[in-house]
Amino acid sequence: DQQVKQNSPSLSVQEGRISILNCDYTNSMFDYFLWYKKYPAEGPTFLISISSIKDKNEDGRFTVFLNKSAKHLSLHIVPSQPGDSAVYFCAASVSGGYNKLIFGAGTRLAVHP
Amino acid sequence: GAGVSQSPSNKVTEKGKDVELRCDPISGHTALYWYRQSLGQGLEFLIYFQGNSAPDKSGLPSDRFSAERTGGSVSTLTIQRTQQEDSAVYLCASSLAIGYYGTGGIRDYGYTFGSGTRLTVV
């Protein structure tokens, strides 16, 4: 039972263009969402998050959008850079608990010159 | 320490042997989590510690898996009688406190991962 789904295992984007990574969830109790970035042989690192009281959160080149009615969130990276090439994980949790994160399967982003 | 430290970074073991994986969390982080990532899969929750107790062990796949934490610090994940399906990257993370989301601002979420232990069972 996958509560968090990332249906695209990979994405290839040209440098300078926009990268859009998508994530869907099924559990309506989730109210906090995060994106993590993972390079090979390293642990995931926190990238950006959004609370369910918001529909958008922005940090420099990274923006996360949340559509609660559709149970969908997306990560936009613009402009994309070769250093953004990594695996991106979407995660969700229920606040008030103990921060247990439910992760998607990840999307491998390749940004090419 | 400055970050979450895991050892060994790589472990190759024969089927049927026992293995121990170690996690050193960030000093002062009371919450500790174990996850694993199998090939082509997402991060799968295994167990959560608050201090030395484990209120949620629901992700441990079988009774061959156990974990403990001592002194509110180091944690050890033990896999007995390893099987080939146990091959995965085992990741440890620590967090400052329960339900800590900071101010909701950027980069203030207290969940820090180690680099993982890649376990291969042959």
Coordinates of C-alpha atoms in Angstrom, one line a residue:
Chain A
D1 CA 0.0 0.0 0.0
Q2 CA 2.0 3.0 -1.3
Q3 CA 0.8 6.1 0.5
V4 CA 3.2 8.3 -1.4
K5 CA 3.8 7.8 -5.1
Q6 CA 6.3 9.2 -7.5
N7 CA 5.2 7.8 -10.8
S8 CA 8.1 9.0 -12.9
P9 CA 11.3 7.0 -12.1
S10 CA 13.4 9.4 -14.2
L11 CA 13.4 12.8 -15.8
S12 CA 15.9 14.4 -18.2
V13 CA 16.0 18.2 -18.6
Q14 CA 18.3 20.6 -20.4
E15 CA 20.3 23.0 -18.4
G16 CA 18.5 26.3 -17.9
R17 CA 15.0 24.8 -18.4
I18 CA 12.4 24.0 -15.8
S19 CA 12.4 20.6 -14.0
I20 CA 9.0 19.5 -12.6
L21 CA 8.9 16.5 -10.3
N22 CA 5.5 15.2 -9.3
C23 CA 4.2 13.3 -6.2
D24 CA 0.8 12.0 -5.3
Y25 CA -0.4 10.8 -1.9
T26 CA -3.4 8.9 -0.7
N27 CA -3.6 9.5 3.0
S28 CA -5.7 12.6 3.7
M29 CA -4.2 12.8 7.2
F30 CA -0.9 13.9 5.8
D31 CA -0.4 17.6 6.5
Y32 CA 3.3 18.2 6.1
F33 CA 5.3 17.4 2.9
L34 CA 9.0 17.5 2.2
W35 CA 11.4 17.0 -0.7
Y36 CA 14.7 15.4 -0.1
K37 CA 17.6 15.2 -2.6
K38 CA 20.0 12.3 -2.7
Y39 CA 23.4 12.0 -4.4
P40 CA 25.0 8.6 -4.9
A41 CA 26.7 7.2 -1.8
E42 CA 25.3 9.9 0.4
G43 CA 22.2 10.2 2.6
P44 CA 19.2 12.2 1.6
T45 CA 19.4 15.9 2.4
F46 CA 16.4 18.1 3.1
L47 CA 15.5 20.4 0.3
I48 CA 12.2 22.1 0.9
S49 CA 8.9 21.6 2.7
I50 CA 5.4 22.8 2.8
S51 CA 2.6 22.7 5.4
S52 CA -0.9 21.8 4.3
I53 CA -2.1 25.3 5.3
K54 CA -0.1 26.6 2.3
D55 CA -0.3 25.9 -1.4
K56 CA 3.1 27.2 -2.3
N57 CA 6.5 27.5 -0.8
E58 CA 9.5 29.0 -2.5
D59 CA 13.3 29.0 -1.8
G60 CA 15.5 30.4 -4.5
R61 CA 15.3 28.2 -7.6
F62 CA 13.0 25.6 -5.8
T63 CA 9.3 25.9 -5.4
V64 CA 6.9 23.3 -4.0
F65 CA 3.2 23.5 -4.9
L66 CA 0.5 21.6 -3.0
N67 CA -2.9 20.8 -4.3
K68 CA -4.8 19.3 -1.4
S69 CA -8.0 18.5 -3.3
A70 CA -6.0 16.5 -5.8
K71 CA -3.6 15.1 -3.2
H72 CA -0.8 16.2 -5.4
L73 CA 2.4 18.1 -4.9
S74 CA 5.1 19.1 -7.3
L75 CA 8.7 20.5 -7.1
H76 CA 9.7 23.0 -9.6
I77 CA 13.4 23.8 -10.2
V78 CA 14.1 26.7 -12.4
P79 CA 16.6 27.2 -13.9
S80 CA 17.9 23.7 -13.7
Q81 CA 21.6 23.2 -13.3
P82 CA 23.8 20.1 -13.8
G83 CA 24.5 20.0 -10.1
D84 CA 20.8 19.4 -9.6
S85 CA 21.2 15.9 -11.1
A86 CA 20.2 13.6 -8.2
V87 CA 17.4 11.4 -7.0
Y88 CA 14.5 13.4 -5.5
F89 CA 12.3 11.9 -2.8
C90 CA 8.9 13.2 -1.9
A91 CA 7.9 12.5 1.8
A92 CA 4.8 13.1 3.9
S93 CA 4.0 13.0 7.5
V94 CA 1.2 13.8 10.0
S95 CA 2.1 16.6 12.4
G96 CA 1.7 16.1 16.1
G97 CA 3.3 12.7 15.8
Y98 CA 6.9 11.8 15.9
N99 CA 8.0 12.9 12.5
K100 CA 7.7 9.5 10.9
L101 CA 8.1 10.2 7.2
I102 CA 6.6 8.2 4.4
F103 CA 8.7 8.4 1.3
G104 CA 8.0 7.9 -2.4
A105 CA 10.2 5.7 -4.6
G106 CA 12.1 8.7 -5.9
T107 CA 12.7 10.3 -9.3
R108 CA 16.1 10.4 -10.8
L109 CA 16.7 13.8 -12.4
A110 CA 19.4 14.3 -15.0
V111 CA 20.2 17.8 -16.1
H112 CA 22.3 17.9 -19.2
P113 CA 24.2 20.8 -20.7
Chain B
G1 CA 29.4 14.8 16.2
A2 CA 28.6 17.2 13.3
G3 CA 26.5 14.8 11.4
V4 CA 24.9 11.3 11.6
S5 CA 27.6 8.7 11.3
Q6 CA 26.9 5.1 10.1
S7 CA 29.3 2.1 10.0
P8 CA 30.3 0.2 8.2
S9 CA 29.7 2.0 4.9
N10 CA 29.7 -1.3 3.0
K11 CA 29.1 -4.8 4.3
V12 CA 29.1 -8.0 2.3
T13 CA 28.0 -11.1 4.2
E14 CA 27.1 -14.7 3.4
K15 CA 23.5 -15.8 3.6
G16 CA 22.7 -17.1 7.0
K17 CA 25.2 -14.9 8.9
D18 CA 24.3 -12.2 11.4
V19 CA 25.2 -8.6 10.8
E20 CA 25.2 -5.5 13.0
L21 CA 24.8 -2.0 11.6
R22 CA 25.7 1.0 13.7
C23 CA 24.4 4.6 13.8
D24 CA 25.8 7.5 15.7
P25 CA 23.2 10.3 15.7
I26 CA 23.8 14.0 16.1
S27 CA 24.6 14.9 19.7
G28 CA 21.4 16.0 21.5
H29 CA 19.0 14.5 19.0
T30 CA 16.5 12.5 21.0
A31 CA 14.7 10.9 18.1
L32 CA 16.4 8.3 15.9
Y33 CA 15.0 6.5 12.8
W34 CA 16.1 3.5 10.7
Y35 CA 15.0 3.3 7.1
R36 CA 16.1 1.1 4.2
Q37 CA 16.2 1.5 0.5
S38 CA 16.1 -1.6 -1.6
L39 CA 17.0 -1.5 -5.3
G40 CA 14.5 0.5 -7.2
Q41 CA 12.4 1.2 -4.1
G42 CA 11.7 4.2 -1.9
L43 CA 12.8 4.6 1.6
E44 CA 11.1 2.1 3.8
F45 CA 10.5 3.0 7.5
L46 CA 11.9 0.3 9.9
I47 CA 11.9 1.6 13.5
Y48 CA 11.7 4.8 15.5
F49 CA 13.5 5.5 18.8
Q50 CA 12.7 8.2 21.3
G51 CA 15.5 8.1 23.8
N52 CA 16.2 4.4 24.4
S53 CA 12.7 3.2 23.8
A54 CA 11.2 2.2 20.5
P55 CA 7.5 3.2 20.4
D56 CA 7.2 2.2 16.8
K57 CA 8.8 -1.0 15.5
S58 CA 6.1 -1.5 12.9
G59 CA 8.4 -1.4 9.9
L60 CA 10.7 -4.2 10.9
P61 CA 10.2 -6.9 8.2
S62 CA 10.5 -10.0 10.3
D63 CA 11.7 -11.2 13.8
R64 CA 15.2 -11.6 12.3
F65 CA 15.5 -7.8 12.6
S66 CA 16.0 -6.1 15.9
A67 CA 17.4 -2.8 17.1
E68 CA 18.5 -1.2 20.3
R69 CA 19.7 2.2 21.4
T70 CA 21.8 2.9 24.4
G71 CA 22.5 6.0 26.4
G72 CA 20.0 7.9 24.2
S73 CA 22.7 7.9 21.6
V74 CA 24.2 5.1 19.5
S75 CA 21.8 2.6 17.9
T76 CA 22.5 -0.8 16.5
L77 CA 20.4 -2.6 13.9
T78 CA 20.9 -6.4 14.0
I79 CA 19.8 -8.7 11.2
Q80 CA 20.0 -12.4 12.1
R81 CA 20.3 -15.2 9.6
T82 CA 20.6 -12.8 6.7
Q83 CA 18.7 -13.5 3.4
Q84 CA 19.4 -12.2 0.0
E85 CA 16.3 -10.0 0.1
D86 CA 17.9 -8.2 3.0
S87 CA 20.3 -6.6 0.6
A88 CA 19.7 -2.9 0.7
V89 CA 21.0 0.5 1.8
Y90 CA 20.2 0.9 5.5
L91 CA 19.8 4.6 6.4
C92 CA 19.7 6.1 9.9
A93 CA 18.4 9.6 10.6
S94 CA 18.1 11.7 13.8
S95 CA 15.9 14.5 14.8
L96 CA 15.9 17.1 17.5
A97 CA 12.5 16.3 19.1
I98 CA 9.1 14.9 18.5
G99 CA 6.8 16.9 16.3
Y100 CA 9.5 19.4 15.6
Y101 CA 8.8 21.3 12.4
G102 CA 10.6 24.5 13.3
T103 CA 8.8 27.6 12.2
G104 CA 7.8 26.1 8.9
G105 CA 10.5 28.0 7.2
I106 CA 13.1 26.7 4.8
R107 CA 15.7 24.2 5.9
D108 CA 14.6 24.1 9.5
Y109 CA 13.3 20.6 9.5
G110 CA 15.4 18.6 12.0
Y111 CA 15.6 15.2 10.2
T112 CA 19.2 14.5 9.3
F113 CA 20.3 11.3 7.5
G114 CA 23.6 9.5 7.6
S115 CA 25.3 8.2 4.4
G116 CA 23.9 4.7 5.0
T117 CA 25.3 1.2 5.1
R118 CA 25.1 -0.8 1.8
L119 CA 24.4 -4.4 2.8
T120 CA 25.0 -7.1 0.2
V121 CA 24.0 -10.7 1.1
V122 CA 25.6 -13.3 -1.2

